């Protein structure tokens, strides 16, 4: 059987997170729900493994890593990456990636199609999720740079930060899988993050949305104070809006300054906020748990601004806290009433 | 408002012309030098039930109420954190001060008692409540048998032939005591379930607050909306009569002028049929006060048919313009059930099980919170005041006083003294002894009370506590820490005021300031009704007003509950809405957030 190196996001097989990673599987699920996701494909874990299987490569890596604790990770990383950089992407995989790109270009009918290349690394446990999110991301990648960019992404498994993290968490870096997502670049007018609960209070009847002008990187990266909305999940009304201080935005070309007239006005309309929240609610219901969602608004030729989803994954912070029941489950209702009269736990305090 | 506190009672200046007002009320209801220590507490004006102040005889209502409220919390059920509501009458207005239990040991002891005692009521709720209804009905029947007939110059022969051995004079004395005792007893019953009802709701509220820290109070209240309660029956009767008038083709004849309306109706067969239906609805449903019947000044619908007729006309107009006039119970229940399902779906399984139980509990106990008013406030009080007026007539007939209303200017102990004077004098065969002194006294009291009730009450006296934690005070009266602070800052000029969002909806409209039900007919459709409180029985208002703003009241005040039941936006507990807003102001109110903004102030009249 032929090795599968790539898979389109709209292909059901892409929902296999073991082979295509969490991000790709999440996007494929969004696709299957008919939700707006930028077209793209995933590069499989098999492609990455084929690369590592280049004769001699694993031995070199293991030799460097075997030097044990106390080693300067920068030094180890430098030595490994030197080797990785000189090891070409296996020809078959490179051809598959190029072919997938060409298909995408045809599908979108954009001869100069630029893409975003992002890690879809599968973290074995949830605590590693943030670590997995920290791998290389490249935006506005042109056709001739694509294979190089995937190559970079693979190499980032052995970056100094990644090695330090793996060491601290007793992970063997050579067991990390590095599938990659390649998607049409979205020249977002505004973008951000949505949690289908309020992360500050854990209130599941609320949805929190944070957004800035341009791409969503500034919201995740904390380079600006984004606009902030709290939406009532049940009646889908905005209950709170706090304007941000949005002095920088990320365009495809990089970080740029924002004209002062746009620092404080909201970057999403109320209707967009409500539409987004509604999507969040749908996604939460589908997954049966609160979600952490990345989104962007992309102006089209007709002056519309369709919403696109860039990521959807389970919310992890509150999901791992054990919620205590308000009333003693062994007591009778009268004891609950008494407890309601006697105790006055301030909002959220008992949820821990 | 000196140094972050309110004035003390003893610092308040008596309005000129009202000096000596204290003597109208029993000594223990009036702030005195001996109880100055008590003045350090926070006392707030109980304008939710006594919006227009209290009269000497009417003060018995306050006594009955706070005796019963206190004993039920303090001595019977042992509510863990709250004793009774202390109360005083100051310059003709009722003030209350919730007494909290703060000692953790005492709270613990009381908690055990409360668990047993309240638990018994919650377990046997339906049976006890059924028994309650019978008790109250018996009490009302007994009260009706009290009578104050003019004493004859010679007793009827039956006194002799039936060997009764007691005079009609004695019947008067006994009847008066029975009237007072029955009123006191009715209020004992009033609080038998009330705080337990609130407590049951509180459990739901606390549960939701914990699971959804940001949930609006109002959202929780909407989970118990759409209740089936006798409280809505009088209004339902009006709607039925409006529909019948349209069906019978007599709608055009009906107006708020009762005499003319009934006169014209009597001329046609269908008119007479409608009158029969009206008469049938009247007893018991129109034994219904425009407020709570805590003062003799209030009329019932029976006493003043203009009140129900105005309501009927209103419904007729709406029917004729093709509107739906039924209370949207089905919609409210649908919304309620959808809301509950939505929130339930956000809970874990174990949480959802608790949620089901607290919802069930709250929905079971909640109807009582509205329904008891029908029995006690409307039915008992209407008999009480009817008898009190008979008593007024009796004193006039006996040549003791000049008008029926004079009796309302005597407190309950003075009435008993006067009755003893009158009956003893009659028995002995001499003129009553106190006619002159009471004639003078009543004249002076009329003047004093005119002065006192002509001035709005100070919202509060004494020291605000650091935190107001009494859940009942918050739920019912809307007295929260921030509300008290707002009272302290009342003199800040502002074009906005805030209260508690009582019933959702955003609406803009013109203000109509209304102080009593007698002015309700001035309200135009779509206007924002601004009032000290609204009683549940301001029925025309709920179907006419675009929105309602009150000075006093919390999420569980009647105004808020009823507005939710009618789908009318309401902001309650603004503190000073009636003082800050004027008729003609254009305001925008948000019944969810509790904000009222003046969009355009009315022109000041040249004269003022």
Short mmCIF file of N, CA and C in Angstrom, two decimals, chain B residues 226-380:
data_model
loop_
_atom_site.label_atom_id
_atom_site.label_comp_id
_atom_site.label_asym_id
_atom_site.label_seq_id
_atom_site.Cartn_x
_atom_site.Cartn_y
_atom_site.Cartn_z
N UNK B 226 -44.68 32.12 34.80
CA UNK B 226 -45.80 31.39 34.21
C UNK B 226 -46.57 30.60 35.24
N UNK B 227 -46.61 31.14 36.46
CA UNK B 227 -47.24 30.37 37.53
C UNK B 227 -48.76 30.45 37.44
N UNK B 228 -49.35 29.39 37.95
CA UNK B 228 -50.79 29.31 38.01
C UNK B 228 -51.15 29.71 39.43
N UNK B 229 -51.75 30.86 39.61
CA UNK B 229 -51.99 31.33 40.97
C UNK B 229 -53.27 32.13 41.01
N UNK B 230 -53.96 32.02 42.14
CA UNK B 230 -55.16 32.82 42.33
C UNK B 230 -54.87 34.31 42.17
N UNK B 231 -53.61 34.67 42.37
CA UNK B 231 -53.25 36.08 42.33
C UNK B 231 -53.65 36.72 41.00
N UNK B 232 -53.72 35.94 39.95
CA UNK B 232 -54.01 36.51 38.64
C UNK B 232 -55.49 36.42 38.29
N UNK B 233 -56.26 35.85 39.20
CA UNK B 233 -57.67 35.61 38.92
C UNK B 233 -58.47 36.92 38.74
N UNK B 234 -58.33 37.92 39.64
CA UNK B 234 -59.13 39.13 39.46
C UNK B 234 -58.93 39.75 38.08
N UNK B 235 -57.70 39.81 37.66
CA UNK B 235 -57.41 40.36 36.33
C UNK B 235 -58.02 39.50 35.24
N UNK B 236 -57.97 38.18 35.44
CA UNK B 236 -58.56 37.28 34.45
C UNK B 236 -60.07 37.54 34.35
N UNK B 237 -60.70 37.85 35.49
CA UNK B 237 -62.13 38.14 35.46
C UNK B 237 -62.43 39.39 34.63
N UNK B 238 -61.56 40.39 34.73
CA UNK B 238 -61.74 41.60 33.94
C UNK B 238 -61.66 41.29 32.45
N UNK B 239 -60.71 40.46 32.10
CA UNK B 239 -60.54 40.11 30.68
C UNK B 239 -61.75 39.34 30.18
N UNK B 240 -62.25 38.46 31.05
CA UNK B 240 -63.42 37.68 30.68
C UNK B 240 -64.62 38.61 30.46
N UNK B 241 -64.77 39.59 31.36
CA UNK B 241 -65.89 40.52 31.24
C UNK B 241 -65.74 41.39 29.99
N UNK B 242 -64.51 41.75 29.66
CA UNK B 242 -64.29 42.55 28.46
C UNK B 242 -64.69 41.74 27.23
N UNK B 243 -64.28 40.49 27.23
CA UNK B 243 -64.63 39.63 26.10
C UNK B 243 -66.14 39.46 25.99
N UNK B 244 -66.79 39.27 27.14
CA UNK B 244 -68.24 39.07 27.16
C UNK B 244 -68.95 40.33 26.65
N UNK B 245 -68.45 41.49 27.05
CA UNK B 245 -69.06 42.75 26.60
C UNK B 245 -69.01 42.84 25.08
N UNK B 246 -67.89 42.44 24.51
CA UNK B 246 -67.77 42.46 23.05
C UNK B 246 -68.74 41.45 22.43
N UNK B 247 -68.77 40.25 23.02
CA UNK B 247 -69.64 39.20 22.48
C UNK B 247 -71.11 39.61 22.53
N UNK B 248 -71.49 40.28 23.62
CA UNK B 248 -72.90 40.65 23.79
C UNK B 248 -73.25 41.95 23.07
N UNK B 249 -72.21 42.60 22.54
CA UNK B 249 -72.46 43.86 21.83
C UNK B 249 -72.76 45.03 22.76
N UNK B 250 -72.30 44.95 24.01
CA UNK B 250 -72.54 46.08 24.93
C UNK B 250 -71.26 46.82 25.27
N UNK B 251 -70.20 46.52 24.51
CA UNK B 251 -68.89 47.10 24.83
C UNK B 251 -68.92 48.62 24.86
N UNK B 252 -69.68 49.23 23.95
CA UNK B 252 -69.66 50.68 23.84
C UNK B 252 -70.33 51.38 25.01
N UNK B 253 -71.15 50.64 25.71
CA UNK B 253 -71.88 51.24 26.83
C UNK B 253 -70.99 51.34 28.07
N UNK B 254 -69.97 50.50 28.11
CA UNK B 254 -69.19 50.42 29.34
C UNK B 254 -68.12 51.51 29.41
N UNK B 255 -68.17 52.24 30.52
CA UNK B 255 -67.20 53.31 30.76
C UNK B 255 -66.78 53.27 32.21
N UNK B 256 -65.88 54.19 32.60
CA UNK B 256 -65.41 54.13 33.98
C UNK B 256 -66.42 54.77 34.94
N UNK B 257 -67.42 55.47 34.41
CA UNK B 257 -68.46 56.02 35.27
C UNK B 257 -69.46 54.89 35.60
N UNK B 258 -69.34 54.38 36.83
CA UNK B 258 -70.07 53.18 37.19
C UNK B 258 -71.58 53.38 37.14
N UNK B 259 -72.01 54.47 37.73
CA UNK B 259 -73.45 54.69 37.83
C UNK B 259 -74.09 54.72 36.45
N UNK B 260 -73.49 55.50 35.56
CA UNK B 260 -74.06 55.62 34.22
C UNK B 260 -73.98 54.29 33.47
N UNK B 261 -72.85 53.61 33.62
CA UNK B 261 -72.66 52.33 32.93
C UNK B 261 -73.75 51.33 33.31
N UNK B 262 -73.95 51.15 34.61
CA UNK B 262 -74.90 50.13 35.05
C UNK B 262 -76.34 50.55 34.72
N UNK B 263 -76.59 51.85 34.80
CA UNK B 263 -77.90 52.39 34.45
C UNK B 263 -78.23 52.05 32.99
N UNK B 264 -77.27 52.32 32.12
CA UNK B 264 -77.52 52.06 30.69
C UNK B 264 -77.63 50.56 30.41
N UNK B 265 -76.77 49.79 31.07
CA UNK B 265 -76.80 48.34 30.85
C UNK B 265 -78.13 47.73 31.26
N UNK B 266 -78.74 48.31 32.30
CA UNK B 266 -79.98 47.72 32.82
C UNK B 266 -81.12 47.85 31.81
N UNK B 267 -80.93 48.66 30.78
CA UNK B 267 -82.03 48.89 29.83
C UNK B 267 -82.15 47.79 28.78
N UNK B 268 -81.12 46.97 28.60
CA UNK B 268 -81.23 45.93 27.57
C UNK B 268 -81.01 44.55 28.19
N UNK B 269 -81.55 43.56 27.52
CA UNK B 269 -81.42 42.19 28.03
C UNK B 269 -79.95 41.76 28.06
N UNK B 270 -79.22 42.07 26.97
CA UNK B 270 -77.81 41.65 26.97
C UNK B 270 -77.03 42.46 28.01
N UNK B 271 -77.42 43.70 28.20
CA UNK B 271 -76.79 44.51 29.24
C UNK B 271 -76.99 43.88 30.61
N UNK B 272 -78.22 43.43 30.84
CA UNK B 272 -78.50 42.81 32.14
C UNK B 272 -77.73 41.50 32.31
N UNK B 273 -77.59 40.79 31.18
CA UNK B 273 -76.81 39.55 31.27
C UNK B 273 -75.37 39.84 31.68
N UNK B 274 -74.86 40.94 31.08
CA UNK B 274 -73.48 41.30 31.42
C UNK B 274 -73.38 41.67 32.90
N UNK B 275 -74.38 42.43 33.39
CA UNK B 275 -74.37 42.83 34.80
C UNK B 275 -74.39 41.62 35.72
N UNK B 276 -75.15 40.60 35.31
CA UNK B 276 -75.19 39.37 36.12
C UNK B 276 -73.80 38.74 36.21
N UNK B 277 -73.14 38.72 35.06
CA UNK B 277 -71.79 38.14 35.03
C UNK B 277 -70.85 38.97 35.91
N UNK B 278 -71.04 40.28 35.85
CA UNK B 278 -70.22 41.18 36.67
C UNK B 278 -70.44 40.87 38.15
N UNK B 279 -71.73 40.74 38.52
CA UNK B 279 -72.04 40.47 39.92
C UNK B 279 -71.48 39.13 40.39
N UNK B 280 -71.50 38.19 39.46
CA UNK B 280 -70.99 36.87 39.83
C UNK B 280 -69.47 36.90 40.07
N UNK B 281 -68.78 37.70 39.25
CA UNK B 281 -67.33 37.79 39.39
C UNK B 281 -66.94 38.54 40.67
N UNK B 282 -67.83 39.45 41.06
CA UNK B 282 -67.53 40.39 42.15
C UNK B 282 -67.13 39.69 43.45
N UNK B 283 -67.91 38.68 43.80
CA UNK B 283 -67.65 38.00 45.06
C UNK B 283 -67.08 36.62 44.79
N UNK B 284 -65.86 36.32 45.12
CA UNK B 284 -64.95 37.12 45.95
C UNK B 284 -63.92 37.96 45.18
N UNK B 285 -63.90 37.89 43.84
CA UNK B 285 -62.69 38.39 43.15
C UNK B 285 -62.51 39.89 43.19
N UNK B 286 -63.59 40.65 43.41
CA UNK B 286 -63.41 42.10 43.45
C UNK B 286 -63.23 42.63 44.87
N UNK B 287 -63.12 41.70 45.83
CA UNK B 287 -62.62 42.12 47.15
C UNK B 287 -61.13 42.29 46.97
N UNK B 288 -60.78 43.31 46.28
CA UNK B 288 -59.43 43.41 45.75
C UNK B 288 -58.99 44.85 45.85
N UNK B 289 -57.91 45.08 46.57
CA UNK B 289 -57.43 46.45 46.74
C UNK B 289 -56.55 46.85 45.58
N UNK B 290 -56.55 48.15 45.33
CA UNK B 290 -55.60 48.63 44.33
C UNK B 290 -54.18 48.48 44.88
N UNK B 291 -54.03 48.52 46.22
CA UNK B 291 -52.71 48.18 46.77
C UNK B 291 -52.88 46.98 47.68
N UNK B 292 -52.44 47.12 48.94
CA UNK B 292 -52.48 45.96 49.82
C UNK B 292 -53.53 46.08 50.92
N UNK B 293 -54.29 47.19 50.89
CA UNK B 293 -55.30 47.34 51.93
C UNK B 293 -54.70 47.55 53.31
N UNK B 294 -53.52 48.17 53.37
CA UNK B 294 -52.91 48.42 54.68
C UNK B 294 -53.38 49.75 55.26
N UNK B 295 -54.11 50.50 54.45
CA UNK B 295 -54.61 51.78 54.94
C UNK B 295 -56.08 51.88 54.58
N UNK B 296 -56.83 52.57 55.43
CA UNK B 296 -58.26 52.71 55.19
C UNK B 296 -58.54 53.52 53.92
N UNK B 297 -57.54 54.25 53.47
CA UNK B 297 -57.75 55.13 52.32
C UNK B 297 -57.95 54.37 51.02
N UNK B 298 -57.52 53.10 51.03
CA UNK B 298 -57.58 52.38 49.76
C UNK B 298 -58.95 51.78 49.54
N UNK B 299 -59.33 51.79 48.27
CA UNK B 299 -60.62 51.21 47.91
C UNK B 299 -60.43 49.81 47.37
N UNK B 300 -61.45 49.00 47.59
CA UNK B 300 -61.47 47.74 46.85
C UNK B 300 -62.23 47.99 45.55
N UNK B 301 -62.13 47.04 44.65
CA UNK B 301 -62.86 47.15 43.39
C UNK B 301 -64.36 47.20 43.65
N UNK B 302 -64.81 46.47 44.67
CA UNK B 302 -66.25 46.49 44.97
C UNK B 302 -66.67 47.88 45.43
N UNK B 303 -65.86 48.47 46.31
CA UNK B 303 -66.21 49.79 46.84
C UNK B 303 -66.13 50.86 45.76
N UNK B 304 -65.22 50.71 44.84
CA UNK B 304 -65.04 51.72 43.80
C UNK B 304 -65.02 51.05 42.42
N UNK B 305 -66.21 50.81 41.88
CA UNK B 305 -66.30 50.05 40.61
C UNK B 305 -65.59 50.75 39.45
N UNK B 306 -65.26 52.04 39.63
CA UNK B 306 -64.52 52.72 38.56
C UNK B 306 -63.19 52.01 38.30
N UNK B 307 -62.62 51.40 39.37
CA UNK B 307 -61.32 50.73 39.21
C UNK B 307 -61.43 49.53 38.26
N UNK B 308 -62.32 48.56 38.55
CA UNK B 308 -62.40 47.43 37.60
C UNK B 308 -62.95 47.87 36.24
N UNK B 309 -63.88 48.83 36.24
CA UNK B 309 -64.46 49.24 34.95
C UNK B 309 -63.39 49.86 34.05
N UNK B 310 -62.50 50.65 34.64
CA UNK B 310 -61.42 51.24 33.83
C UNK B 310 -60.58 50.12 33.21
N UNK B 311 -60.34 49.10 34.02
CA UNK B 311 -59.57 47.96 33.51
C UNK B 311 -60.31 47.25 32.38
N UNK B 312 -61.62 47.08 32.57
CA UNK B 312 -62.40 46.39 31.54
C UNK B 312 -62.41 47.20 30.24
N UNK B 313 -62.62 48.52 30.38
CA UNK B 313 -62.63 49.40 29.19
C UNK B 313 -61.31 49.26 28.43
N UNK B 314 -60.25 49.25 29.21
CA UNK B 314 -58.93 49.10 28.62
C UNK B 314 -58.81 47.82 27.79
N UNK B 315 -59.28 46.73 28.38
CA UNK B 315 -59.22 45.45 27.67
C UNK B 315 -60.14 45.46 26.44
N UNK B 316 -61.31 46.12 26.58
CA UNK B 316 -62.23 46.21 25.44
C UNK B 316 -61.53 46.93 24.27
N UNK B 317 -60.88 48.05 24.62
CA UNK B 317 -60.19 48.81 23.57
C UNK B 317 -59.14 47.95 22.86
N UNK B 318 -58.44 47.19 23.67
CA UNK B 318 -57.39 46.36 23.06
C UNK B 318 -57.98 45.24 22.22
N UNK B 319 -59.09 44.68 22.70
CA UNK B 319 -59.76 43.65 21.92
C UNK B 319 -60.24 44.22 20.59
N UNK B 320 -60.80 45.44 20.67
CA UNK B 320 -61.36 46.04 19.46
C UNK B 320 -60.28 46.41 18.45
N UNK B 321 -59.09 46.69 18.96
CA UNK B 321 -58.02 46.99 17.99
C UNK B 321 -57.29 45.71 17.60
N UNK B 322 -57.92 44.57 17.92
CA UNK B 322 -57.40 43.29 17.43
C UNK B 322 -56.25 42.72 18.23
N UNK B 323 -56.04 43.26 19.44
CA UNK B 323 -54.92 42.76 20.23
C UNK B 323 -55.29 41.50 21.00
N UNK B 324 -54.26 40.78 21.35
CA UNK B 324 -54.40 39.60 22.20
C UNK B 324 -54.33 40.09 23.65
N UNK B 325 -55.34 39.77 24.47
CA UNK B 325 -55.30 40.30 25.84
C UNK B 325 -55.02 39.25 26.91
N UNK B 326 -54.93 38.00 26.50
CA UNK B 326 -54.66 36.97 27.52
C UNK B 326 -53.26 37.16 28.08
N UNK B 327 -53.14 36.89 29.37
CA UNK B 327 -51.80 36.88 29.95
C UNK B 327 -51.01 35.80 29.23
N UNK B 328 -49.82 36.14 28.79
CA UNK B 328 -49.11 35.18 27.91
C UNK B 328 -48.55 33.98 28.67
N UNK B 329 -49.41 33.26 29.38
CA UNK B 329 -48.95 32.16 30.22
C UNK B 329 -48.25 31.08 29.42
N UNK B 330 -48.88 30.72 28.30
CA UNK B 330 -48.31 29.64 27.49
C UNK B 330 -46.92 30.04 27.01
N UNK B 331 -46.80 31.29 26.54
CA UNK B 331 -45.51 31.74 26.04
C UNK B 331 -44.48 31.77 27.19
N UNK B 332 -44.93 32.31 28.35
CA UNK B 332 -44.02 32.38 29.48
C UNK B 332 -43.52 31.00 29.89
N UNK B 333 -44.45 30.04 29.87
CA UNK B 333 -44.05 28.69 30.28
C UNK B 333 -43.12 28.07 29.26
N UNK B 334 -43.43 28.33 28.00
CA UNK B 334 -42.56 27.80 26.94
C UNK B 334 -41.16 28.38 27.10
N UNK B 335 -41.11 29.71 27.28
CA UNK B 335 -39.82 30.36 27.45
C UNK B 335 -39.11 29.84 28.69
N UNK B 336 -39.90 29.68 29.76
CA UNK B 336 -39.33 29.19 31.01
C UNK B 336 -38.71 27.80 30.80
N UNK B 337 -39.47 26.91 30.16
CA UNK B 337 -38.98 25.55 30.00
C UNK B 337 -37.77 25.49 29.07
N UNK B 338 -37.78 26.34 28.04
CA UNK B 338 -36.63 26.38 27.13
C UNK B 338 -35.40 26.89 27.86
N UNK B 339 -35.63 27.91 28.69
CA UNK B 339 -34.55 28.51 29.47
C UNK B 339 -33.94 27.47 30.41
N UNK B 340 -34.80 26.77 31.11
CA UNK B 340 -34.34 25.74 32.05
C UNK B 340 -33.56 24.67 31.29
N UNK B 341 -34.09 24.26 30.15
CA UNK B 341 -33.41 23.21 29.37
C UNK B 341 -32.04 23.70 28.90
N UNK B 342 -31.99 24.97 28.46
CA UNK B 342 -30.71 25.53 28.00
C UNK B 342 -29.67 25.50 29.11
N UNK B 343 -30.04 25.97 30.27
CA UNK B 343 -29.07 26.02 31.36
C UNK B 343 -28.72 24.61 31.84
N UNK B 344 -29.74 23.77 31.85
CA UNK B 344 -29.51 22.40 32.30
C UNK B 344 -28.46 21.72 31.41
N UNK B 345 -28.53 22.01 30.10
CA UNK B 345 -27.62 21.35 29.17
C UNK B 345 -26.17 21.77 29.39
N UNK B 346 -25.96 22.83 30.16
CA UNK B 346 -24.59 23.29 30.41
C UNK B 346 -24.01 22.68 31.68
N UNK B 347 -24.80 21.85 32.34
CA UNK B 347 -24.37 21.29 33.62
C UNK B 347 -23.87 19.86 33.46
N UNK B 348 -23.08 19.44 34.43
CA UNK B 348 -22.70 18.03 34.46
C UNK B 348 -23.91 17.22 34.93
N UNK B 349 -23.86 15.93 34.78
CA UNK B 349 -25.02 15.11 35.15
C UNK B 349 -25.39 15.26 36.62
N UNK B 350 -24.38 15.22 37.48
CA UNK B 350 -24.66 15.32 38.92
C UNK B 350 -25.28 16.68 39.22
N UNK B 351 -24.74 17.71 38.57
CA UNK B 351 -25.28 19.05 38.78
C UNK B 351 -26.70 19.15 38.26
N UNK B 352 -26.93 18.55 37.11
CA UNK B 352 -28.26 18.62 36.51
C UNK B 352 -29.29 17.98 37.43
N UNK B 353 -28.90 16.93 38.15
CA UNK B 353 -29.83 16.29 39.08
C UNK B 353 -30.22 17.23 40.21
N UNK B 354 -29.21 17.94 40.75
CA UNK B 354 -29.52 18.91 41.80
C UNK B 354 -30.38 20.05 41.25
N UNK B 355 -30.04 20.44 40.06
CA UNK B 355 -30.78 21.53 39.41
C UNK B 355 -32.26 21.16 39.30
N UNK B 356 -32.53 19.94 38.85
CA UNK B 356 -33.92 19.49 38.74
C UNK B 356 -34.63 19.59 40.08
N UNK B 357 -33.93 19.21 41.13
CA UNK B 357 -34.57 19.22 42.44
C UNK B 357 -34.84 20.64 42.93
N UNK B 358 -33.87 21.52 42.76
CA UNK B 358 -34.10 22.89 43.25
C UNK B 358 -35.14 23.62 42.39
N UNK B 359 -35.17 23.30 41.11
CA UNK B 359 -36.19 23.89 40.25
C UNK B 359 -37.57 23.41 40.71
N UNK B 360 -37.68 22.11 40.94
CA UNK B 360 -38.95 21.54 41.38
C UNK B 360 -39.42 22.18 42.67
N UNK B 361 -38.49 22.33 43.59
CA UNK B 361 -38.81 22.93 44.88
C UNK B 361 -39.28 24.38 44.69
N UNK B 362 -38.51 25.14 43.95
CA UNK B 362 -38.84 26.56 43.76
C UNK B 362 -40.19 26.71 43.07
N UNK B 363 -40.45 25.86 42.10
CA UNK B 363 -41.73 25.98 41.40
C UNK B 363 -42.89 25.57 42.30
N UNK B 364 -42.63 24.67 43.26
CA UNK B 364 -43.71 24.27 44.16
C UNK B 364 -44.02 25.38 45.15
N UNK B 365 -42.97 25.99 45.73
CA UNK B 365 -43.22 26.97 46.79
C UNK B 365 -43.52 28.37 46.25
N UNK B 366 -43.12 28.61 45.04
CA UNK B 366 -43.22 29.98 44.53
C UNK B 366 -44.65 30.51 44.43
N UNK B 367 -45.61 29.72 43.97
CA UNK B 367 -46.96 30.27 43.84
C UNK B 367 -47.48 30.91 45.14
N UNK B 368 -47.07 30.35 46.29
CA UNK B 368 -47.55 30.91 47.55
C UNK B 368 -47.15 32.37 47.69
N UNK B 369 -45.96 32.71 47.20
CA UNK B 369 -45.44 34.06 47.37
C UNK B 369 -46.41 35.08 46.78
N UNK B 370 -47.06 34.74 45.70
CA UNK B 370 -48.06 35.66 45.14
C UNK B 370 -49.46 35.38 45.69
N UNK B 371 -49.76 34.11 45.90
CA UNK B 371 -51.14 33.76 46.18
C UNK B 371 -51.62 34.20 47.56
N UNK B 372 -50.72 34.23 48.54
CA UNK B 372 -51.18 34.57 49.90
C UNK B 372 -51.79 35.96 49.94
N UNK B 373 -51.37 36.84 49.04
CA UNK B 373 -51.93 38.19 49.01
C UNK B 373 -53.43 38.20 48.84
N UNK B 374 -53.92 37.28 48.02
CA UNK B 374 -55.36 37.23 47.77
C UNK B 374 -56.10 36.97 49.08
N UNK B 375 -55.59 35.98 49.82
CA UNK B 375 -56.27 35.60 51.06
C UNK B 375 -56.14 36.68 52.15
N UNK B 376 -54.90 37.06 52.39
CA UNK B 376 -54.69 37.95 53.54
C UNK B 376 -54.90 39.41 53.16
N UNK B 377 -54.05 39.92 52.26
CA UNK B 377 -54.12 41.35 51.97
C UNK B 377 -55.46 41.75 51.38
N UNK B 378 -55.96 40.95 50.45
CA UNK B 378 -57.20 41.39 49.80
C UNK B 378 -58.45 40.97 50.57
N UNK B 379 -58.57 39.69 50.85
CA UNK B 379 -59.82 39.24 51.47
C UNK B 379 -59.93 39.63 52.94
N UNK B 380 -58.90 39.33 53.73
CA UNK B 380 -58.98 39.68 55.16
C UNK B 380 -59.04 41.19 55.32
#
